[in-house]
CSV table of C-alpha atoms and ligand atoms in Angstrom, one decimal:
chain,number,residue,atom,x,y,z
A,1,MET,CA,-47.6,120.5,-4.5
A,2,ILE,CA,-46.1,119.9,-7.9
A,3,ASP,CA,-49.5,118.3,-9.0
A,4,ASN,CA,-51.1,121.5,-8.0
A,5,HIS,CA,-48.7,123.4,-10.3
A,6,ILE,CA,-49.3,120.9,-13.1
A,7,GLU,CA,-53.0,121.4,-12.9
A,8,LYS,CA,-52.6,125.2,-13.1
A,9,ALA,CA,-50.2,124.9,-16.0
A,10,ALA,CA,-52.6,122.5,-17.8
A,11,GLN,CA,-55.3,125.2,-17.4
A,12,ILE,CA,-52.9,127.8,-19.0
A,13,ILE,CA,-52.4,125.4,-22.0
A,14,ARG,CA,-56.1,124.8,-22.3
A,15,ASN,CA,-56.7,128.5,-22.4
A,16,GLY,CA,-54.2,129.0,-25.2
A,17,GLY,CA,-51.2,130.1,-23.1
A,18,LEU,CA,-47.6,128.9,-22.9
A,19,VAL,CA,-45.9,126.7,-20.3
A,20,ALA,CA,-42.3,125.7,-20.0
A,21,PHE,CA,-41.9,122.2,-18.7
A,22,PRO,CA,-39.2,119.6,-18.2
A,23,THR,CA,-38.6,116.6,-20.4
A,24,GLU,CA,-35.9,114.0,-20.0
A,25,THR,CA,-33.9,115.7,-22.8
A,26,VAL,CA,-34.2,119.5,-22.5
A,27,TYR,CA,-37.0,121.9,-21.2
A,28,GLY,CA,-39.8,122.5,-23.7
A,29,LEU,CA,-41.9,125.6,-24.3
A,30,GLY,CA,-45.3,124.2,-24.8
A,31,ALA,CA,-48.7,125.1,-26.3
A,32,ASN,CA,-51.9,123.3,-27.3
A,33,ALA,CA,-50.7,121.7,-30.6
A,34,LEU,CA,-54.2,121.9,-32.0
A,35,ASN,CA,-54.6,125.7,-31.4
A,36,PRO,CA,-52.8,127.7,-34.0
A,37,ILE,CA,-52.9,130.9,-32.1
A,38,ALA,CA,-51.4,129.4,-29.1
A,39,VAL,CA,-48.7,127.8,-31.2
A,40,ALA,CA,-47.9,131.2,-32.8
A,41,LYS,CA,-47.1,132.6,-29.4
A,42,ILE,CA,-44.2,130.1,-29.2
A,43,PHE,CA,-42.6,131.5,-32.3
A,44,GLU,CA,-43.1,135.1,-30.9
A,45,LEU,CA,-41.6,134.4,-27.5
A,46,LYS,CA,-38.7,132.3,-28.9
A,47,GLU,CA,-38.1,134.7,-31.8
A,48,ARG,CA,-38.0,131.6,-33.8
A,49,PRO,CA,-38.0,131.8,-37.7
A,50,SER,CA,-41.4,130.6,-38.9
A,51,PHE,CA,-39.8,127.9,-41.2
A,52,ASP,CA,-38.7,125.8,-38.2
A,53,PRO,CA,-41.4,123.1,-37.4
A,54,LEU,CA,-42.2,122.0,-33.9
A,55,ILE,CA,-42.2,118.6,-32.2
A,56,VAL,CA,-45.6,117.5,-30.9
A,57,HIS,CA,-45.5,115.7,-27.5
A,58,ILE,CA,-48.1,113.1,-26.6
A,59,ALA,CA,-48.8,110.9,-23.5
A,60,SER,CA,-50.7,108.1,-25.2
A,61,ILE,CA,-50.1,106.0,-28.3
A,62,ASP,CA,-53.7,106.7,-29.5
A,63,ASN,CA,-52.7,110.3,-30.1
A,64,LEU,CA,-50.0,109.1,-32.6
A,65,LYS,CA,-52.8,107.6,-34.7
A,66,THR,CA,-55.0,110.7,-34.7
A,67,LEU,CA,-52.1,113.1,-35.5
A,68,THR,CA,-50.3,111.1,-38.2
A,69,GLN,CA,-50.9,108.6,-41.1
A,70,ASN,CA,-49.0,105.5,-42.1
A,71,VAL,CA,-48.5,104.1,-38.5
A,72,ASP,CA,-47.2,100.8,-39.8
A,73,LYS,CA,-45.3,97.9,-38.1
A,74,ASN,CA,-41.9,99.6,-38.1
A,75,VAL,CA,-43.4,102.7,-36.5
A,76,ILE,CA,-45.1,100.6,-33.8
A,77,ARG,CA,-41.8,98.8,-33.2
A,78,LEU,CA,-40.0,102.0,-32.6
A,79,THR,CA,-42.6,103.3,-30.2
A,80,GLU,CA,-42.6,100.0,-28.3
A,81,LYS,CA,-38.9,100.0,-28.0
A,82,PHE,CA,-38.1,103.7,-27.3
A,83,TRP,CA,-41.3,105.4,-26.0
A,84,PRO,CA,-41.6,107.1,-23.6
A,85,GLY,CA,-38.1,108.3,-24.5
A,86,PRO,CA,-35.8,110.6,-26.5
A,87,LEU,CA,-36.9,109.6,-30.0
A,88,THR,CA,-38.9,111.9,-32.3
A,89,ILE,CA,-40.6,110.1,-35.2
A,90,VAL,CA,-41.5,112.2,-38.3
A,91,LEU,CA,-44.6,110.9,-40.2
A,92,PRO,CA,-47.1,112.3,-42.7
A,93,LYS,CA,-49.5,114.5,-40.7
A,94,SER,CA,-53.2,114.1,-40.4
A,95,LYS,CA,-55.6,117.0,-41.2
A,96,ILE,CA,-56.1,118.0,-37.5
A,97,VAL,CA,-52.4,119.2,-37.2
A,98,PRO,CA,-52.4,123.0,-37.9
A,99,ASP,CA,-49.9,124.1,-40.6
A,100,ILE,CA,-48.2,126.5,-38.2
A,101,VAL,CA,-47.0,123.5,-36.2
A,102,THR,CA,-45.2,121.9,-39.2
A,103,SER,CA,-44.4,125.2,-40.9
A,104,GLY,CA,-46.4,124.0,-43.9
A,105,LEU,CA,-44.7,120.6,-44.2
A,106,ASN,CA,-47.0,117.6,-44.8
A,107,THR,CA,-45.1,115.7,-42.1
A,108,VAL,CA,-45.1,116.1,-38.3
A,109,GLY,CA,-42.6,115.1,-35.6
A,110,ILE,CA,-44.1,113.3,-32.6
A,111,ARG,CA,-42.6,112.1,-29.4
A,112,MET,CA,-43.6,110.7,-26.0
A,113,PRO,CA,-41.3,112.2,-23.4
A,114,ASP,CA,-39.9,110.1,-20.5
A,115,ASN,CA,-40.7,112.5,-17.8
A,116,GLU,CA,-43.5,112.3,-15.2
A,117,ILE,CA,-44.2,116.0,-15.1
A,118,ALA,CA,-44.4,116.3,-18.9
A,119,LEU,CA,-46.7,113.2,-19.1
A,120,LYS,CA,-49.0,114.5,-16.3
A,121,LEU,CA,-49.1,117.9,-17.9
A,122,ILE,CA,-50.1,116.5,-21.3
A,123,ARG,CA,-52.8,114.3,-19.7
A,124,ALA,CA,-54.2,117.1,-17.6
A,125,ALA,CA,-54.2,119.5,-20.5
A,126,ASN,CA,-56.0,116.8,-22.5
A,127,CYS,CA,-54.3,117.8,-25.7
A,128,PRO,CA,-51.1,117.1,-27.6
A,129,ILE,CA,-48.5,119.8,-26.7
A,130,ALA,CA,-46.3,121.3,-29.4
A,131,ALA,CA,-43.0,122.3,-27.9
A,132,PRO,CA,-39.6,123.4,-29.1
A,133,SER,CA,-36.7,123.7,-26.7
A,134,ALA,CA,-37.4,126.6,-24.3
A,135,ASN,CA,-34.6,128.9,-25.4
A,136,LYS,CA,-34.3,131.9,-27.7
A,137,PHE,CA,-33.8,130.7,-31.2
A,138,GLY,CA,-30.1,129.7,-31.9
A,139,ASN,CA,-29.1,129.9,-28.2
A,140,LEU,CA,-28.2,127.1,-25.8
A,141,SER,CA,-31.0,124.6,-25.0
A,142,PRO,CA,-32.1,124.8,-21.3
A,143,VAL,CA,-31.6,121.8,-19.1
A,144,SER,CA,-32.9,123.4,-15.8
A,145,ALA,CA,-35.8,125.8,-14.9
A,146,GLU,CA,-33.1,128.5,-14.2
A,147,HIS,CA,-31.9,128.3,-17.8
A,148,VAL,CA,-35.4,128.9,-19.1
A,149,ARG,CA,-35.9,131.9,-16.8
A,150,LYS,CA,-32.6,133.4,-18.0
A,151,GLN,CA,-33.7,133.3,-21.7
A,152,LEU,CA,-37.4,133.6,-21.5
A,153,PRO,CA,-38.2,135.7,-18.4
A,154,ASN,CA,-41.8,136.4,-19.7
A,155,VAL,CA,-43.0,132.9,-20.0
A,156,GLU,CA,-46.4,132.5,-18.1
A,157,SER,CA,-45.5,129.4,-16.2
A,158,ILE,CA,-42.4,127.2,-15.7
A,159,LEU,CA,-42.7,123.8,-14.2
A,160,ASP,CA,-39.5,123.1,-12.3
A,161,GLY,CA,-38.5,119.4,-12.6
A,162,GLY,CA,-34.8,120.0,-11.7
A,163,ASN,CA,-32.0,119.1,-14.1
A,164,THR,CA,-33.0,117.0,-17.1
A,165,SER,CA,-31.4,113.5,-17.2
A,166,VAL,CA,-30.5,113.1,-20.8
A,167,GLY,CA,-29.4,116.7,-21.5
A,168,ILE,CA,-29.4,116.8,-25.3
A,169,GLU,CA,-32.3,116.9,-27.6
A,170,SER,CA,-34.1,113.8,-28.9
A,171,THR,CA,-32.9,111.7,-31.8
A,172,ILE,CA,-35.1,112.5,-34.9
A,173,VAL,CA,-35.9,110.0,-37.5
A,174,SER,CA,-38.4,110.0,-40.4
A,175,ILE,CA,-39.8,106.7,-41.5
A,176,ASP,CA,-41.2,105.6,-44.8
A,177,GLY,CA,-41.9,101.9,-45.2
A,178,ASN,CA,-38.6,100.1,-44.8
A,179,VAL,CA,-36.5,103.3,-45.1
A,180,CYS,CA,-35.6,105.1,-41.9
A,181,THR,CA,-33.6,108.4,-42.0
A,182,LEU,CA,-31.8,109.9,-39.1
A,183,LEU,CA,-32.5,113.7,-39.2
A,184,ARG,CA,-30.8,114.6,-35.9
A,185,PRO,CA,-28.5,112.4,-33.8
A,186,GLY,CA,-29.3,111.9,-30.1
A,187,VAL,CA,-28.7,109.4,-27.3
A,188,ILE,CA,-30.7,106.8,-29.3
A,189,THR,CA,-28.1,105.9,-32.0
A,190,ILE,CA,-28.2,104.6,-35.6
A,191,SER,CA,-27.3,101.2,-34.3
A,192,ASP,CA,-30.0,101.2,-31.7
A,193,ILE,CA,-32.5,101.9,-34.5
A,194,GLU,CA,-31.0,99.3,-36.8
A,195,ASN,CA,-31.3,96.7,-34.0
A,196,ALA,CA,-34.9,97.6,-33.5
A,197,LEU,CA,-35.8,97.5,-37.2
A,198,PRO,CA,-33.8,94.5,-38.6
A,199,ASN,CA,-35.3,94.6,-42.2
A,200,THR,CA,-35.0,98.3,-42.7
A,201,PHE,CA,-32.4,100.6,-44.3
A,202,VAL,CA,-31.2,103.3,-41.8
A,203,PHE,CA,-29.6,106.3,-43.4
A,204,ASN,CA,-27.8,109.3,-41.8
A,205,ALA,CA,-29.2,112.3,-43.6
A,206,GLU,CA,-26.5,114.7,-42.4
A,207,LYS,CA,-25.3,116.3,-45.6
A,208,PRO,CA,-23.8,119.7,-44.8
A,209,ASP,CA,-25.3,121.4,-47.9
A,210,LYS,CA,-28.8,120.1,-47.6
A,211,LEU,CA,-31.2,121.6,-45.0
A,212,ILE,CA,-33.5,118.9,-43.8
A,213,ALA,CA,-34.2,119.8,-40.2
A,214,PRO,CA,-33.2,123.3,-39.1
A,215,GLY,CA,-31.6,121.5,-36.2
A,216,LEU,CA,-29.0,120.5,-38.8
A,217,LEU,CA,-28.0,124.1,-39.4
A,218,LYS,CA,-24.2,124.3,-39.0
A,219,SER,CA,-24.5,127.0,-36.3
A,220,HIS,CA,-27.1,126.3,-33.7
A,221,TYR,CA,-27.2,126.0,-29.9
A,222,SER,CA,-24.5,128.7,-29.5
A,223,PRO,CA,-23.4,130.3,-26.3
A,224,VAL,CA,-23.0,134.1,-26.3
A,225,LYS,CA,-19.2,133.9,-25.8
A,226,PRO,CA,-16.6,132.6,-28.2
A,227,LEU,CA,-16.4,128.9,-28.0
A,228,TYR,CA,-13.5,126.9,-29.5
A,229,ILE,CA,-12.9,123.2,-29.9
A,230,PHE,CA,-9.8,122.6,-27.7
A,231,ASP,CA,-6.7,121.8,-29.7
A,232,LYS,CA,-4.6,119.6,-27.4
A,233,GLN,CA,-1.4,120.9,-29.0
A,234,ALA,CA,-2.1,124.5,-27.7
A,235,MET,CA,-1.5,124.0,-24.0
A,236,ASN,CA,-1.4,127.6,-23.1
A,237,LEU,CA,-4.9,129.1,-23.0
A,238,PRO,CA,-5.4,132.8,-23.1
A,239,GLU,CA,-6.3,134.7,-20.0
A,240,SER,CA,-9.9,134.4,-18.7
A,241,SER,CA,-10.5,131.1,-20.5
A,242,GLY,CA,-12.9,128.5,-19.3
A,243,LEU,CA,-12.2,124.8,-20.2
A,244,ILE,CA,-14.8,122.1,-20.5
A,245,ALA,CA,-13.3,118.7,-20.3
A,246,HIS,CA,-14.8,115.2,-20.2
A,247,GLY,CA,-12.6,113.1,-18.0
A,248,LYS,CA,-9.6,113.5,-15.7
A,249,LYS,CA,-6.3,113.8,-17.6
A,250,ASP,CA,-2.7,113.4,-16.7
A,251,PHE,CA,-2.0,116.8,-18.0
A,252,ILE,CA,-4.4,119.6,-18.2
A,253,PRO,CA,-3.7,123.2,-19.3
A,254,THR,CA,-4.2,126.0,-16.8
A,255,ALA,CA,-7.5,127.8,-17.2
A,256,SER,CA,-9.4,130.3,-15.0
A,257,LYS,CA,-12.2,127.7,-14.6
A,258,ILE,CA,-12.4,124.0,-15.5
A,259,ILE,CA,-15.7,122.1,-15.7
A,260,TYR,CA,-15.7,118.3,-16.1
A,261,THR,CA,-18.8,116.9,-17.7
A,262,SER,CA,-17.8,113.4,-16.5
A,263,LYS,CA,-15.0,112.0,-14.4
A,264,THR,CA,-14.6,109.0,-16.6
A,265,PHE,CA,-15.4,110.1,-20.1
A,266,ASN,CA,-18.8,108.4,-19.9
A,267,TYR,CA,-20.8,109.5,-22.9
A,268,LEU,CA,-24.2,109.5,-21.2
A,269,GLU,CA,-22.8,111.8,-18.4
A,270,ILE,CA,-21.1,114.0,-21.0
A,271,ALA,CA,-24.4,114.4,-22.9
A,272,ALA,CA,-26.3,115.1,-19.7
A,273,ASN,CA,-23.9,117.8,-18.5
A,274,LEU,CA,-22.9,119.4,-21.8
A,275,PHE,CA,-25.4,122.2,-22.0
A,276,SER,CA,-25.2,122.9,-18.2
A,277,ALA,CA,-21.4,123.3,-18.5
A,278,LEU,CA,-21.8,125.7,-21.4
A,279,HIS,CA,-24.5,127.7,-19.5
A,280,ALA,CA,-22.2,127.9,-16.4
A,281,MET,CA,-19.3,129.3,-18.5
A,282,GLU,CA,-21.7,131.7,-20.3
A,283,ASP,CA,-22.9,133.0,-16.9
A,284,ASP,CA,-19.5,133.4,-15.3
A,285,GLU,CA,-18.4,137.1,-15.7
A,286,ASN,CA,-14.7,136.2,-15.4
A,287,ILE,CA,-14.8,134.0,-18.4
A,288,LYS,CA,-14.2,135.7,-21.8
A,289,GLN,CA,-13.9,132.6,-24.0
A,290,ILE,CA,-14.6,128.9,-23.7
A,291,PHE,CA,-12.6,125.9,-24.8
A,292,ILE,CA,-14.2,122.5,-25.1
A,293,GLU,CA,-12.6,119.1,-25.5
A,294,PRO,CA,-13.8,117.1,-28.5
A,295,VAL,CA,-14.9,113.4,-28.2
A,296,PRO,CA,-14.5,110.6,-30.7
A,297,GLU,CA,-17.5,110.5,-33.1
A,298,LEU,CA,-18.6,107.0,-32.3
A,299,GLY,CA,-22.1,105.9,-31.0
A,300,LEU,CA,-23.4,108.7,-28.7
A,301,GLY,CA,-20.2,110.6,-29.4
A,302,LEU,CA,-21.7,111.5,-32.8
A,303,ALA,CA,-24.6,113.4,-31.1
A,304,ILE,CA,-22.3,115.0,-28.6
A,305,MET,CA,-19.8,116.3,-31.3
A,306,ASP,CA,-22.8,117.4,-33.4
A,307,ARG,CA,-23.8,119.8,-30.6
A,308,ILE,CA,-20.2,120.9,-29.9
A,309,LYS,CA,-19.5,121.6,-33.5
A,310,LYS,CA,-22.7,123.6,-34.0
A,311,ALA,CA,-22.0,125.6,-30.9
A,312,ALA,CA,-18.4,126.4,-31.9
A,313,TYR,CA,-19.1,126.8,-35.6
A,314,LYS,CA,-18.9,130.6,-35.7
A,315,TYR,CA,-15.4,130.6,-34.2
A,316,GLN,CA,-13.7,128.0,-36.3
B,401,TXA,O1,-35.7,116.6,-27.1
B,401,TXA,C1,-36.3,117.3,-27.9
B,401,TXA,O2,-36.7,117.0,-29.1
B,401,TXA,C2,-36.8,118.7,-27.4
B,401,TXA,C3,-37.8,118.5,-26.2
B,401,TXA,C4,-38.4,119.8,-25.8
B,401,TXA,O3,-38.8,117.6,-26.7
B,401,TXA,N1,-37.4,119.5,-28.4
B,401,TXA,C5,-36.6,120.1,-29.4
B,401,TXA,O4,-37.3,120.9,-30.2
B,401,TXA,O5,-35.4,119.9,-29.5
B,401,TXA,P1,-36.7,121.9,-31.2
B,401,TXA,O6,-37.8,122.6,-31.8
B,401,TXA,O7,-35.7,122.7,-30.5
B,401,TXA,O8,-36.1,121.0,-32.3
B,401,TXA,C6,-36.9,120.3,-33.2
B,401,TXA,C7,-36.3,119.9,-34.4
B,401,TXA,C8,-36.1,121.2,-35.3
B,401,TXA,O9,-34.8,121.2,-35.8
B,401,TXA,C9,-37.1,120.9,-36.4
B,401,TXA,O10,-36.7,121.5,-37.6
B,401,TXA,C10,-37.2,119.4,-36.5
B,401,TXA,O11,-37.1,119.0,-35.1
B,401,TXA,N2,-38.5,119.0,-37.0
B,401,TXA,C11,-39.7,119.1,-36.4
B,401,TXA,N3,-40.7,118.6,-37.2
B,401,TXA,C12,-40.1,118.2,-38.4
B,401,TXA,C13,-40.5,117.6,-39.6
B,401,TXA,N4,-41.8,117.4,-39.9
B,401,TXA,N5,-39.6,117.3,-40.5
B,401,TXA,C14,-38.3,117.5,-40.3
B,401,TXA,N6,-37.8,118.0,-39.1
B,401,TXA,C15,-38.7,118.4,-38.2
B,402,MG,MG1,-34.0,123.8,-30.1
């Protein structure tokens, strides 16, 4: 049945239309990456500023070579170690990549998602698929088909693959010889990259005053209700508060609604459930403001806190 849906969705992509589809990270809003008109529809539907470049999704390593330049040993190593998976690699683009995909940059971000539906869709469409997260610009990323429907009710086709497993967007790195730069943290951490590339310098590009990837904007991925990072000293939450916690505690403040992203403070679980918890609070009419527990910024905690801080930025 789903194969049938995938075939129809692939036809929509081939005809220049848009399809929302699951990946292991978040749902994407996809178009044929080689068709600039189709790609323009993504910006229109998302209300996305045109300066924000898109990630191109592929299902075969051959596509990496036709879409980019400088595929050297380090790049191959990363693809062997992490693809299919939640790692986007930014490389100089080849001529066939339309400017609208990269917003005029001479580099393009490529990844091979670790999701059967996504891979089948790319193969059936027979073209690379440019896809940002399938949300309105600046809003929460969708981790289920329902989340996509909520924000983008007019999308032509949504492939429903249930909840995504990773739950936060891919790690983004750019690579230039033996220098690798982390542009957006994700479940693949700096030390994972360092271990894969022993003779390479790995930098964290996050400098608050320098815009490298718009995903690094201080405010991004925000829910439509006030969100505050939970201060453990302030045990009395105001009325109609929702609390998102990450592990059972001895002492927990009273809140109208409590959602645990994990029972045991497991980082992979927290990442996987983070956006779902925010969506659930956003959808609950009885909740007026949301409090969220911080996590230590170590390993995957860096990516989790990155999303939490951006979501809460407006309210700090
Ligand atoms: O997990 C993901 O990466 C999801 C799924 C759908 O694959 N996609 C995603 O796309 O998060 P999006 O568009 O929401 O975020 C892509 C980020 C943007 O912040 C964009 O600026 C950055 O990637 N980016 C894309 N191409 C780039 C490039 N050439 N140089 C620097 N940053 C780039
Ligand atoms: Mg996004």
